mmCIF file of C-alpha atoms and ligand atoms in Angstrom:
data_model
loop_
_atom_site.group_PDB
_atom_site.id
_atom_site.type_symbol
_atom_site.label_atom_id
_atom_site.label_comp_id
_atom_site.label_asym_id
_atom_site.label_seq_id
_atom_site.Cartn_x
_atom_site.Cartn_y
_atom_site.Cartn_z
ATOM 1 C CA MET A 24 -25.817 -66.267 -20.426
ATOM 2 C CA SER A 25 -24.906 -62.657 -19.745
ATOM 3 C CA ALA A 26 -26.110 -60.524 -16.832
ATOM 4 C CA THR A 27 -25.357 -57.330 -18.677
ATOM 5 C CA GLY A 28 -25.765 -57.965 -22.380
ATOM 6 C CA HIS A 29 -22.809 -57.516 -24.709
ATOM 7 C CA ILE A 30 -20.734 -54.476 -25.560
ATOM 8 C CA SER A 31 -22.499 -52.480 -28.268
ATOM 9 C CA ASP A 32 -20.641 -49.168 -28.188
ATOM 10 C CA ILE A 33 -17.435 -47.588 -26.847
ATOM 11 C CA ARG A 34 -17.034 -43.799 -26.714
ATOM 12 C CA ALA A 35 -14.283 -41.474 -25.534
ATOM 13 C CA THR A 36 -14.388 -37.772 -24.656
ATOM 14 C CA THR A 37 -11.288 -35.756 -23.828
ATOM 15 C CA VAL A 38 -11.762 -33.026 -21.250
ATOM 16 C CA ALA A 39 -9.594 -30.341 -19.666
ATOM 17 C CA VAL A 40 -10.430 -29.416 -16.066
ATOM 18 C CA PRO A 41 -8.695 -26.408 -14.469
ATOM 19 C CA LEU A 42 -6.343 -26.715 -11.507
ATOM 20 C CA GLU A 43 -6.278 -24.114 -8.759
ATOM 21 C CA ALA A 44 -2.779 -23.181 -9.986
ATOM 22 C CA PRO A 45 -0.107 -24.720 -12.237
ATOM 23 C CA ILE A 46 1.787 -27.430 -10.316
ATOM 24 C CA ARG A 47 5.477 -28.186 -10.803
ATOM 25 C CA HIS A 48 7.367 -31.459 -10.697
ATOM 26 C CA ALA A 49 10.932 -32.598 -11.329
ATOM 27 C CA HIS A 50 10.378 -33.100 -15.066
ATOM 28 C CA GLY A 51 8.111 -30.173 -15.895
ATOM 29 C CA ALA A 52 4.659 -29.061 -14.832
ATOM 30 C CA HIS A 53 0.930 -29.443 -15.175
ATOM 31 C CA TRP A 54 0.201 -26.141 -16.853
ATOM 32 C CA GLY A 55 -2.967 -25.185 -14.995
ATOM 33 C CA ARG A 56 -5.269 -28.013 -16.057
ATOM 34 C CA PHE A 57 -5.526 -31.763 -16.225
ATOM 35 C CA VAL A 58 -6.312 -33.392 -19.544
ATOM 36 C CA ARG A 59 -8.167 -36.681 -19.137
ATOM 37 C CA THR A 60 -10.241 -38.907 -21.374
ATOM 38 C CA ILE A 61 -13.579 -40.200 -20.162
ATOM 39 C CA VAL A 62 -14.496 -43.569 -21.646
ATOM 40 C CA GLU A 63 -18.041 -44.920 -21.855
ATOM 41 C CA VAL A 64 -19.026 -48.494 -22.636
ATOM 42 C CA GLU A 65 -22.614 -49.435 -23.505
ATOM 43 C CA THR A 66 -24.228 -52.849 -23.766
ATOM 44 C CA ASP A 67 -27.105 -54.069 -25.921
ATOM 45 C CA GLU A 68 -29.128 -54.542 -22.708
ATOM 46 C CA GLY A 69 -28.862 -50.800 -22.005
ATOM 47 C CA PHE A 70 -26.166 -50.822 -19.325
ATOM 48 C CA LEU A 71 -23.683 -47.932 -19.369
ATOM 49 C CA GLY A 72 -20.286 -48.037 -17.673
ATOM 50 C CA VAL A 73 -17.764 -45.252 -17.265
ATOM 51 C CA GLY A 74 -13.973 -45.221 -17.198
ATOM 52 C CA GLU A 75 -11.141 -42.695 -17.341
ATOM 53 C CA MET A 76 -7.584 -42.488 -18.594
ATOM 54 C CA GLY A 77 -4.786 -39.930 -18.637
ATOM 55 C CA GLY A 78 -4.112 -37.561 -21.519
ATOM 56 C CA GLY A 79 -6.277 -37.281 -24.575
ATOM 57 C CA GLY A 80 -7.014 -35.627 -27.854
ATOM 58 C CA GLU A 81 -8.241 -36.864 -31.196
ATOM 59 C CA SER A 82 -5.738 -39.709 -31.452
ATOM 60 C CA ALA A 83 -6.539 -40.954 -27.933
ATOM 61 C CA GLU A 84 -10.270 -40.797 -28.642
ATOM 62 C CA ALA A 85 -9.710 -42.674 -31.899
ATOM 63 C CA ALA A 86 -7.520 -45.298 -30.170
ATOM 64 C CA VAL A 87 -10.315 -45.979 -27.657
ATOM 65 C CA ALA A 88 -13.004 -46.068 -30.356
ATOM 66 C CA ALA A 89 -10.817 -48.501 -32.349
ATOM 67 C CA MET A 90 -11.348 -51.035 -29.535
ATOM 68 C CA LYS A 91 -14.884 -51.510 -30.910
ATOM 69 C CA GLY A 92 -13.242 -53.615 -33.593
ATOM 70 C CA TYR A 93 -12.003 -55.950 -30.840
ATOM 71 C CA LEU A 94 -14.784 -55.795 -28.296
ATOM 72 C CA LEU A 95 -18.209 -55.345 -29.913
ATOM 73 C CA GLY A 96 -20.213 -58.349 -28.733
ATOM 74 C CA HIS A 97 -17.852 -58.991 -25.796
ATOM 75 C CA ASP A 98 -19.427 -59.869 -22.440
ATOM 76 C CA PRO A 99 -18.226 -57.294 -19.848
ATOM 77 C CA ALA A 100 -18.007 -60.113 -17.270
ATOM 78 C CA ASN A 101 -15.187 -61.729 -19.238
ATOM 79 C CA LEU A 102 -12.544 -59.382 -17.872
ATOM 80 C CA GLU A 103 -9.631 -61.776 -18.240
ATOM 81 C CA ALA A 104 -10.550 -62.471 -21.869
ATOM 82 C CA MET A 105 -10.717 -58.700 -22.523
ATOM 83 C CA ARG A 106 -7.201 -58.306 -21.109
ATOM 84 C CA TRP A 107 -5.804 -60.905 -23.508
ATOM 85 C CA LYS A 108 -7.852 -59.597 -26.446
ATOM 86 C CA ILE A 109 -6.499 -56.035 -26.265
ATOM 87 C CA ALA A 110 -3.555 -55.943 -23.839
ATOM 88 C CA ASN A 111 -1.650 -59.199 -24.189
ATOM 89 C CA PRO A 112 1.747 -58.080 -22.844
ATOM 90 C CA THR A 113 3.667 -60.407 -25.147
ATOM 91 C CA ALA A 114 1.831 -59.074 -28.211
ATOM 92 C CA GLY A 115 1.994 -55.468 -27.117
ATOM 93 C CA LEU A 116 5.463 -54.505 -28.293
ATOM 94 C CA TYR A 117 4.074 -52.021 -30.799
ATOM 95 C CA ASN A 118 0.775 -51.147 -29.214
ATOM 96 C CA SER A 119 0.782 -51.046 -25.429
ATOM 97 C CA ARG A 120 -2.830 -50.449 -24.534
ATOM 98 C CA LEU A 121 -2.579 -50.667 -20.760
ATOM 99 C CA GLN A 122 -4.220 -47.300 -20.118
ATOM 100 C CA ILE A 123 -6.993 -47.958 -22.611
ATOM 101 C CA HIS A 124 -7.474 -51.389 -21.078
ATOM 102 C CA ALA A 125 -7.660 -49.822 -17.619
ATOM 103 C CA ALA A 126 -10.366 -47.365 -18.697
ATOM 104 C CA LEU A 127 -12.393 -50.143 -20.363
ATOM 105 C CA GLU A 128 -11.938 -52.431 -17.350
ATOM 106 C CA PHE A 129 -13.266 -49.663 -15.047
ATOM 107 C CA ALA A 130 -16.284 -49.289 -17.327
ATOM 108 C CA CYS A 131 -16.915 -53.056 -17.429
ATOM 109 C CA LEU A 132 -16.692 -53.299 -13.620
ATOM 110 C CA ASP A 133 -19.117 -50.376 -13.477
ATOM 111 C CA ILE A 134 -21.532 -52.238 -15.761
ATOM 112 C CA LEU A 135 -21.193 -55.485 -13.782
ATOM 113 C CA GLY A 136 -21.819 -53.596 -10.556
ATOM 114 C CA LYS A 137 -24.903 -51.902 -11.963
ATOM 115 C CA ALA A 138 -26.262 -55.230 -13.201
ATOM 116 C CA THR A 139 -25.736 -56.995 -9.860
ATOM 117 C CA GLY A 140 -26.149 -54.170 -7.330
ATOM 118 C CA LEU A 141 -22.563 -54.684 -6.156
ATOM 119 C CA ARG A 142 -19.877 -52.037 -5.788
ATOM 120 C CA ALA A 143 -16.629 -52.361 -7.774
ATOM 121 C CA CYS A 144 -14.769 -53.138 -4.517
ATOM 122 C CA ASP A 145 -17.222 -55.988 -3.857
ATOM 123 C CA LEU A 146 -16.425 -57.455 -7.260
ATOM 124 C CA ILE A 147 -12.722 -57.727 -6.374
ATOM 125 C CA GLY A 148 -13.116 -59.149 -2.885
ATOM 126 C CA GLY A 149 -15.064 -56.662 -0.793
ATOM 127 C CA ALA A 150 -14.373 -53.529 1.226
ATOM 128 C CA LEU A 151 -12.363 -53.699 4.444
ATOM 129 C CA ARG A 152 -12.937 -49.996 5.196
ATOM 130 C CA ASP A 153 -15.606 -47.387 4.424
ATOM 131 C CA SER A 154 -13.257 -44.535 3.685
ATOM 132 C CA VAL A 155 -9.693 -44.082 2.497
ATOM 133 C CA PRO A 156 -7.203 -41.620 4.048
ATOM 134 C CA PHE A 157 -5.263 -39.338 1.702
ATOM 135 C CA ALA A 158 -2.038 -37.315 1.824
ATOM 136 C CA SER A 159 -2.025 -33.590 1.153
ATOM 137 C CA TYR A 160 0.223 -33.766 -1.948
ATOM 138 C CA LEU A 161 2.072 -30.464 -1.807
ATOM 139 C CA PHE A 162 3.473 -29.085 -5.055
ATOM 140 C CA TYR A 163 5.625 -26.079 -5.729
ATOM 141 C CA ARG A 164 3.155 -24.024 -7.731
ATOM 142 C CA TYR A 165 3.243 -21.199 -10.223
ATOM 143 C CA PRO A 166 0.810 -18.413 -9.373
ATOM 144 C CA ASN A 167 -2.641 -18.376 -10.948
ATOM 145 C CA GLU A 168 -2.807 -14.699 -11.900
ATOM 146 C CA GLU A 169 -6.604 -14.733 -12.200
ATOM 147 C CA THR A 170 -7.359 -16.057 -8.732
ATOM 148 C CA GLY A 171 -4.225 -15.127 -6.811
ATOM 149 C CA THR A 172 -3.718 -18.737 -5.666
ATOM 150 C CA GLY A 173 -0.457 -20.660 -5.938
ATOM 151 C CA GLY A 174 3.073 -19.275 -6.167
ATOM 152 C CA GLU A 175 4.596 -21.411 -3.369
ATOM 153 C CA THR A 176 8.342 -21.985 -3.391
ATOM 154 C CA THR A 177 9.854 -21.230 0.026
ATOM 155 C CA ALA A 178 9.470 -23.391 3.125
ATOM 156 C CA GLU A 179 7.209 -20.741 4.684
ATOM 157 C CA GLU A 180 4.987 -20.594 1.614
ATOM 158 C CA MET A 181 4.756 -24.387 1.471
ATOM 159 C CA VAL A 182 3.834 -24.599 5.152
ATOM 160 C CA ALA A 183 1.089 -22.009 4.583
ATOM 161 C CA HIS A 184 -0.175 -24.057 1.603
ATOM 162 C CA ALA A 185 -0.165 -27.221 3.745
ATOM 163 C CA ARG A 186 -2.017 -25.400 6.513
ATOM 164 C CA ASP A 187 -4.677 -24.232 4.065
ATOM 165 C CA LEU A 188 -5.153 -27.749 2.638
ATOM 166 C CA THR A 189 -5.260 -29.217 6.150
ATOM 167 C CA GLU A 190 -7.971 -26.746 7.166
ATOM 168 C CA ARG A 191 -9.985 -27.560 4.053
ATOM 169 C CA CYS A 192 -9.488 -31.334 3.966
ATOM 170 C CA GLY A 193 -8.143 -32.482 7.351
ATOM 171 C CA PHE A 194 -4.985 -34.190 6.063
ATOM 172 C CA ARG A 195 -2.799 -36.039 8.574
ATOM 173 C CA THR A 196 -0.121 -36.954 6.032
ATOM 174 C CA HIS A 197 1.877 -34.506 3.949
ATOM 175 C CA LYS A 198 3.619 -35.442 0.742
ATOM 176 C CA LEU A 199 6.009 -33.013 -0.909
ATOM 177 C CA LYS A 200 6.560 -33.259 -4.650
ATOM 178 C CA GLY A 201 10.281 -32.481 -4.665
ATOM 179 C CA GLY A 202 13.082 -32.503 -7.186
ATOM 180 C CA VAL A 203 12.183 -29.119 -8.704
ATOM 181 C CA PHE A 204 14.731 -27.215 -6.619
ATOM 182 C CA PRO A 205 18.089 -28.497 -5.324
ATOM 183 C CA PRO A 206 17.819 -31.271 -2.670
ATOM 184 C CA ASP A 207 18.750 -28.896 0.182
ATOM 185 C CA HIS A 208 15.650 -26.861 -0.579
ATOM 186 C CA ASP A 209 13.400 -29.927 -0.271
ATOM 187 C CA VAL A 210 15.134 -30.783 3.021
ATOM 188 C CA ARG A 211 14.352 -27.282 4.359
ATOM 189 C CA VAL A 212 10.696 -27.627 3.345
ATOM 190 C CA MET A 213 10.445 -31.106 4.912
ATOM 191 C CA ARG A 214 11.882 -29.849 8.193
ATOM 192 C CA ALA A 215 9.518 -26.871 8.206
ATOM 193 C CA LEU A 216 6.546 -29.204 7.601
ATOM 194 C CA ALA A 217 7.687 -31.484 10.428
ATOM 195 C CA GLU A 218 7.921 -28.541 12.772
ATOM 196 C CA GLU A 219 4.503 -27.164 11.830
ATOM 197 C CA PHE A 220 2.760 -30.573 11.858
ATOM 198 C CA PRO A 221 4.510 -32.659 14.552
ATOM 199 C CA GLU A 222 1.736 -35.285 14.527
ATOM 200 C CA ALA A 223 1.632 -35.718 10.746
ATOM 201 C CA SER A 224 3.530 -38.303 8.773
ATOM 202 C CA LEU A 225 5.616 -37.125 5.838
ATOM 203 C CA ARG A 226 6.823 -38.288 2.485
ATOM 204 C CA LEU A 227 9.038 -36.775 -0.186
ATOM 205 C CA ASP A 228 8.972 -37.639 -3.903
ATOM 206 C CA PRO A 229 11.587 -36.173 -6.290
ATOM 207 C CA ASN A 230 10.475 -38.477 -9.131
ATOM 208 C CA GLY A 231 13.820 -40.237 -9.419
ATOM 209 C CA VAL A 232 15.974 -37.231 -10.373
ATOM 210 C CA TRP A 233 18.640 -37.591 -7.678
ATOM 211 C CA SER A 234 21.819 -39.623 -7.985
ATOM 212 C CA VAL A 235 22.201 -42.589 -5.631
ATOM 213 C CA GLU A 236 24.494 -40.498 -3.436
ATOM 214 C CA GLN A 237 22.087 -37.542 -3.343
ATOM 215 C CA GLY A 238 19.277 -39.900 -2.375
ATOM 216 C CA ILE A 239 21.341 -41.302 0.475
ATOM 217 C CA ALA A 240 22.386 -37.801 1.600
ATOM 218 C CA VAL A 241 18.796 -36.477 1.642
ATOM 219 C CA ALA A 242 17.578 -39.556 3.525
ATOM 220 C CA ARG A 243 20.198 -38.930 6.210
ATOM 221 C CA GLU A 244 19.169 -35.269 6.471
ATOM 222 C CA ILE A 245 15.507 -36.103 7.084
ATOM 223 C CA GLU A 246 15.799 -39.435 8.889
ATOM 224 C CA GLY A 247 14.687 -37.971 12.237
ATOM 225 C CA LEU A 248 11.317 -36.871 10.819
ATOM 226 C CA ARG A 249 8.110 -38.925 10.862
ATOM 227 C CA ASN A 250 8.671 -40.297 7.363
ATOM 228 C CA ASP A 251 6.294 -42.800 5.845
ATOM 229 C CA TYR A 252 8.862 -43.391 3.139
ATOM 230 C CA LEU A 253 11.146 -41.730 0.626
ATOM 231 C CA GLU A 254 9.551 -42.097 -2.812
ATOM 232 C CA ASP A 255 11.664 -42.718 -5.917
ATOM 233 C CA PRO A 256 14.782 -40.936 -4.555
ATOM 234 C CA THR A 257 16.672 -42.172 -7.637
ATOM 235 C CA TRP A 258 15.842 -44.056 -10.826
ATOM 236 C CA GLY A 259 16.097 -47.720 -11.798
ATOM 237 C CA MET A 260 16.076 -50.986 -9.858
ATOM 238 C CA GLU A 261 19.819 -50.983 -9.234
ATOM 239 C CA GLY A 262 19.917 -47.380 -8.047
ATOM 240 C CA MET A 263 16.883 -47.804 -5.802
ATOM 241 C CA ALA A 264 18.343 -50.983 -4.292
ATOM 242 C CA ARG A 265 21.618 -49.165 -3.512
ATOM 243 C CA VAL A 266 19.832 -46.242 -1.829
ATOM 244 C CA ARG A 267 17.651 -48.614 0.169
ATOM 245 C CA GLU A 268 20.683 -50.552 1.401
ATOM 246 C CA LYS A 269 22.221 -47.402 2.893
ATOM 247 C CA ILE A 270 19.303 -45.563 4.521
ATOM 248 C CA SER A 271 16.995 -46.081 7.478
ATOM 249 C CA ILE A 272 13.802 -44.643 5.901
ATOM 250 C CA PRO A 273 11.625 -47.089 3.925
ATOM 251 C CA THR A 274 11.570 -46.419 0.195
ATOM 252 C CA SER A 275 8.626 -46.484 -2.181
ATOM 253 C CA THR A 276 8.097 -46.327 -5.918
ATOM 254 C CA ASN A 277 5.523 -45.731 -8.564
ATOM 255 C CA GLN A 278 8.183 -45.517 -11.262
ATOM 256 C CA ILE A 279 10.325 -48.645 -11.221
ATOM 257 C CA VAL A 280 7.477 -51.085 -10.519
ATOM 258 C CA VAL A 281 4.453 -50.711 -12.772
ATOM 259 C CA ASN A 282 3.950 -54.273 -13.941
ATOM 260 C CA PHE A 283 4.155 -57.803 -12.576
ATOM 261 C CA GLU A 284 7.513 -58.609 -14.128
ATOM 262 C CA GLN A 285 9.074 -55.527 -12.522
ATOM 263 C CA LEU A 286 7.392 -56.423 -9.258
ATOM 264 C CA ALA A 287 9.013 -59.858 -9.309
ATOM 265 C CA THR A 288 12.433 -58.352 -10.022
ATOM 266 C CA ALA A 289 12.044 -55.636 -7.376
ATOM 267 C CA ILE A 290 11.133 -58.238 -4.761
ATOM 268 C CA ARG A 291 14.046 -60.452 -5.746
ATOM 269 C CA LEU A 292 16.502 -57.519 -5.628
ATOM 270 C CA ARG A 293 14.901 -56.077 -2.485
ATOM 271 C CA ALA A 294 14.837 -52.813 -4.424
ATOM 272 C CA VAL A 295 11.985 -51.153 -2.575
ATOM 273 C CA ASP A 296 9.869 -51.365 0.610
ATOM 274 C CA VAL A 297 6.541 -49.984 -0.618
ATOM 275 C CA VAL A 298 4.878 -50.222 -4.037
ATOM 276 C CA LEU A 299 2.454 -47.462 -5.007
ATOM 277 C CA LEU A 300 -0.354 -49.030 -7.008
ATOM 278 C CA ASP A 301 -1.922 -47.026 -9.805
ATOM 279 C CA THR A 302 -5.196 -48.255 -11.243
ATOM 280 C CA THR A 303 -4.317 -46.962 -14.725
ATOM 281 C CA PHE A 304 -0.559 -47.664 -14.906
ATOM 282 C CA TRP A 305 -1.144 -51.275 -13.889
ATOM 283 C CA GLY A 306 -3.890 -51.660 -16.468
ATOM 284 C CA GLY A 307 -6.960 -51.688 -14.253
ATOM 285 C CA LEU A 308 -8.453 -51.908 -10.800
ATOM 286 C CA ARG A 309 -8.286 -55.666 -10.862
ATOM 287 C CA GLN A 310 -4.608 -55.696 -11.915
ATOM 288 C CA ALA A 311 -3.680 -53.191 -9.189
ATOM 289 C CA TYR A 312 -5.540 -55.269 -6.601
ATOM 290 C CA LEU A 313 -3.740 -58.443 -7.708
ATOM 291 C CA ALA A 314 -0.378 -56.640 -7.474
ATOM 292 C CA GLY A 315 -1.385 -55.694 -3.934
ATOM 293 C CA LYS A 316 -1.926 -59.374 -3.155
ATOM 294 C CA VAL A 317 1.587 -60.215 -4.401
ATOM 295 C CA CYS A 318 2.963 -57.436 -2.190
ATOM 296 C CA GLU A 319 0.972 -58.801 0.739
ATOM 297 C CA THR A 320 2.557 -62.221 0.224
ATOM 298 C CA PHE A 321 6.077 -60.799 0.332
ATOM 299 C CA GLN A 322 5.217 -58.253 3.043
ATOM 300 C CA VAL A 323 6.057 -55.406 0.701
ATOM 301 C CA GLY A 324 4.000 -52.356 1.662
ATOM 302 C CA VAL A 325 1.433 -50.789 -0.639
ATOM 303 C CA ALA A 326 -0.241 -47.440 -1.071
ATOM 304 C CA VAL A 327 -2.553 -46.030 -3.721
ATOM 305 C CA HIS A 328 -0.846 -43.898 -6.368
ATOM 306 C CA SER A 329 -2.336 -40.880 -8.084
ATOM 307 C CA SER A 330 -1.622 -40.040 -11.698
ATOM 308 C CA GLY A 331 -3.833 -36.944 -11.821
ATOM 309 C CA GLU A 332 -7.426 -38.085 -11.652
ATOM 310 C CA LEU A 333 -10.934 -36.811 -12.091
ATOM 311 C CA GLY A 334 -13.791 -38.340 -10.118
ATOM 312 C CA VAL A 335 -14.122 -41.515 -12.205
ATOM 313 C CA GLN A 336 -10.560 -42.611 -11.598
ATOM 314 C CA LEU A 337 -10.711 -41.349 -8.027
ATOM 315 C CA ALA A 338 -13.601 -43.776 -7.535
ATOM 316 C CA THR A 339 -11.373 -46.634 -8.737
ATOM 317 C CA MET A 340 -8.684 -45.521 -6.269
ATOM 318 C CA LEU A 341 -11.254 -45.544 -3.465
ATOM 319 C CA HIS A 342 -12.442 -49.045 -4.388
ATOM 320 C CA LEU A 343 -8.826 -50.224 -4.503
ATOM 321 C CA GLY A 344 -7.973 -48.569 -1.188
ATOM 322 C CA ALA A 345 -11.100 -50.023 0.411
ATOM 323 C CA SER A 346 -10.272 -53.580 -0.581
ATOM 324 C CA LEU A 347 -6.496 -53.823 0.020
ATOM 325 C CA PRO A 348 -5.841 -55.525 3.366
ATOM 326 C CA ASN A 349 -2.276 -54.233 3.526
ATOM 327 C CA LEU A 350 -3.035 -50.534 3.024
ATOM 328 C CA VAL A 351 -1.223 -48.960 5.964
ATOM 329 C CA PHE A 352 -0.335 -45.665 4.282
ATOM 330 C CA ALA A 353 -2.548 -42.781 3.206
ATOM 331 C CA ALA A 354 -3.351 -42.735 -0.512
ATOM 332 C CA ASP A 355 -2.183 -40.026 -2.891
ATOM 333 C CA ALA A 356 -4.543 -37.799 -4.840
ATOM 334 C CA HIS A 357 -4.004 -34.783 -7.047
ATOM 335 C CA TYR A 358 -7.778 -34.392 -6.814
ATOM 336 C CA HIS A 359 -7.948 -31.479 -4.359
ATOM 337 C CA HIS A 360 -5.848 -29.363 -6.737
ATOM 338 C CA LEU A 361 -8.743 -29.402 -9.211
ATOM 339 C CA THR A 362 -11.434 -26.742 -9.304
ATOM 340 C CA ASP A 363 -14.236 -28.994 -10.570
ATOM 341 C CA ASP A 364 -15.185 -32.479 -11.750
ATOM 342 C CA VAL A 365 -17.307 -34.174 -14.400
ATOM 343 C CA VAL A 366 -19.205 -36.472 -12.019
ATOM 344 C CA GLU A 367 -22.771 -35.906 -10.923
ATOM 345 C CA GLY A 368 -23.145 -34.200 -7.580
ATOM 346 C CA GLY A 369 -19.917 -32.237 -7.934
ATOM 347 C CA MET A 370 -16.550 -32.950 -6.406
ATOM 348 C CA PHE A 371 -15.929 -35.692 -3.841
ATOM 349 C CA ARG A 372 -15.493 -34.175 -0.387
ATOM 350 C CA TYR A 373 -12.839 -34.902 2.220
ATOM 351 C CA ALA A 374 -13.691 -35.375 5.889
ATOM 352 C CA ASN A 375 -10.789 -35.665 8.359
ATOM 353 C CA GLY A 376 -8.393 -36.271 5.484
ATOM 354 C CA GLU A 377 -10.448 -39.174 4.148
ATOM 355 C CA ILE A 378 -12.910 -39.745 1.306
ATOM 356 C CA GLY A 379 -15.797 -42.167 1.680
ATOM 357 C CA VAL A 380 -15.960 -45.144 -0.666
ATOM 358 C CA PRO A 381 -18.859 -44.556 -3.102
ATOM 359 C CA GLU A 382 -21.949 -46.471 -2.024
ATOM 360 C CA GLY A 383 -23.723 -46.884 -5.342
ATOM 361 C CA PRO A 384 -23.322 -49.970 -7.522
ATOM 362 C CA GLY A 385 -20.320 -50.290 -9.819
ATOM 363 C CA LEU A 386 -17.905 -47.399 -9.463
ATOM 364 C CA GLY A 387 -20.695 -45.434 -7.768
ATOM 365 C CA VAL A 388 -20.256 -42.356 -9.948
ATOM 366 C CA SER A 389 -22.105 -41.113 -12.994
ATOM 367 C CA LEU A 390 -21.308 -38.378 -15.460
ATOM 368 C CA ASP A 391 -22.688 -34.877 -15.268
ATOM 369 C CA ARG A 392 -23.408 -34.369 -18.974
ATOM 370 C CA ASP A 393 -23.313 -30.558 -18.738
ATOM 371 C CA LYS A 394 -19.899 -30.612 -17.063
ATOM 372 C CA LEU A 395 -18.603 -33.201 -19.510
ATOM 373 C CA GLY A 396 -19.667 -30.931 -22.381
ATOM 374 C CA GLU A 397 -18.255 -27.824 -20.723
ATOM 375 C CA TYR A 398 -14.829 -29.353 -20.122
ATOM 376 C CA ALA A 399 -14.735 -31.080 -23.510
ATOM 377 C CA GLU A 400 -15.192 -27.585 -24.968
ATOM 378 C CA LEU A 401 -12.441 -26.275 -22.713
ATOM 379 C CA TYR A 402 -10.152 -28.983 -24.076
ATOM 380 C CA GLN A 403 -11.132 -27.998 -27.616
ATOM 381 C CA SER A 404 -10.184 -24.382 -26.937
ATOM 382 C CA LEU A 405 -7.004 -24.946 -24.851
ATOM 383 C CA GLY A 406 -5.698 -28.279 -26.167
ATOM 384 C CA GLY A 407 -3.089 -30.326 -24.351
ATOM 385 C CA TYR A 408 0.241 -29.268 -22.854
ATOM 386 C CA PRO A 409 3.696 -30.881 -22.665
ATOM 387 C CA TYR A 410 3.818 -32.329 -19.154
ATOM 388 C CA ASP A 411 7.606 -32.743 -19.441
ATOM 389 C CA ARG A 412 8.231 -29.062 -20.129
ATOM 390 C CA ASP A 413 8.178 -26.198 -17.653
ATOM 391 C CA PRO A 414 6.253 -23.119 -18.818
ATOM 392 C CA GLY A 415 8.401 -20.928 -16.546
ATOM 393 C CA ARG A 416 11.652 -22.173 -18.090
ATOM 394 C CA PRO A 417 11.308 -22.274 -21.887
ATOM 395 C CA GLY A 418 13.768 -24.657 -23.528
ATOM 396 C CA TRP A 419 14.597 -26.458 -20.279
ATOM 397 C CA TYR A 420 14.324 -30.221 -19.988
ATOM 398 C CA SER A 421 15.216 -32.627 -17.207
ATOM 399 C CA ILE A 422 18.183 -34.961 -17.151
ATOM 400 C CA ALA A 423 19.013 -37.683 -14.618
ATOM 401 C CA PRO A 424 20.649 -37.179 -12.262
ATOM 402 C CA ASN A 425 19.364 -33.655 -12.482
ATOM 403 C CA THR A 426 22.001 -30.966 -12.246
ATOM 404 C CA ARG A 427 19.864 -28.203 -13.667
ATOM 405 C CA TYR A 428 17.331 -27.434 -10.959
ATOM 406 C CA ALA A 429 15.103 -24.420 -10.864
ATOM 407 C CA THR A 430 16.060 -21.576 -8.565
ATOM 408 C CA PRO A 431 13.543 -19.967 -6.185
ATOM 409 C CA GLU A 432 13.528 -16.894 -8.478
ATOM 410 C CA ASP A 433 12.038 -18.950 -11.312
ATOM 411 C CA ARG A 434 8.663 -18.770 -9.641
ATOM 412 C CA ARG A 435 8.351 -15.100 -10.416
ATOM 413 C CA GLU A 436 8.224 -15.820 -14.117
ATOM 414 C CA GLU A 437 4.905 -16.087 -15.873
ATOM 415 C CA PRO A 438 3.676 -19.630 -16.476
HETATM 416 MG MG1 MG B 17 5.760 -40.690 -7.330
#
């Protein structure tokens, strides 16, 4: 017996949604837009579920549609069977489908929720909070010439950016995406943020581009600040464990722990204090929640990671954040850097730095068909972009440890 009917169609639509300004990170940049793929799953009883995954284009759309060959006739309630059917980790050497699985799992949870009147968070154990706090997520940005926004590089400019976001959204936690400029520059910005926002907690994330010694040195420079944690100061389990051993600030990662095997190793090596759970990297809301339960057992901290979401994935992050008992840190979201969304009712709104958990059944979001069409067309006209290249520094690429940082003058170049 099925409450929802069986899967009768799977569709994918790649969209590009503009950012307020191009945002920079240690390995490149998001060139002024996010490219995401919206996934829809339909059942023969007329239920429709929605999911989302990163990146896109014809091959991504085709890879999602190809899952019809595996899942037509599948009962959306059989989530564990779906995982083994399309994302068996031991069979996935040549075809890792974790992201596709995540998007389909979101859609199936959405369908199950709609069929039962339960929210996605209720299907994985129930909400412990009604809203989830978020960090500001401050990026060094290239200017958007059309709107005059962006262009932050100096400590003063970053503080002004943080002040603007705080006024708009009420953030009480500030996260700096570092590693673009030399470590001393990030230290200056962190100190300026601490001075401007003495009550706020702080975090710094250079995406693993520092050496072990640089990570230790930066941690010592900022150890007097109200740090939540230092995120991925260096790369790899061994490097992270060595930094952690030598510093007083907790460390976190979304890079060295993105599956259960890595989680086991990280716990055994005591490589990290806090694991940032991503609903797509881990292969679904359910997988991320289960990882949170493992962390709870070992008293490893958790927070919710952001990989650059539109409203569908943001909803999964809210359901995850609502249901994790051990969520003591604000979640991350790139969301407020977007100018629009593809969900009905427009963009989610922040109040006091938090976003309310959607109240409707399933994920609690539905697609705005006009917006979906508009941003699918935008993708068709603009295409994708290389996330690991920097439009302001043609020919540049990152190495680790990075010895080829940007200079503050780079920001004056056209993206
Ligand atoms: Mg990170």
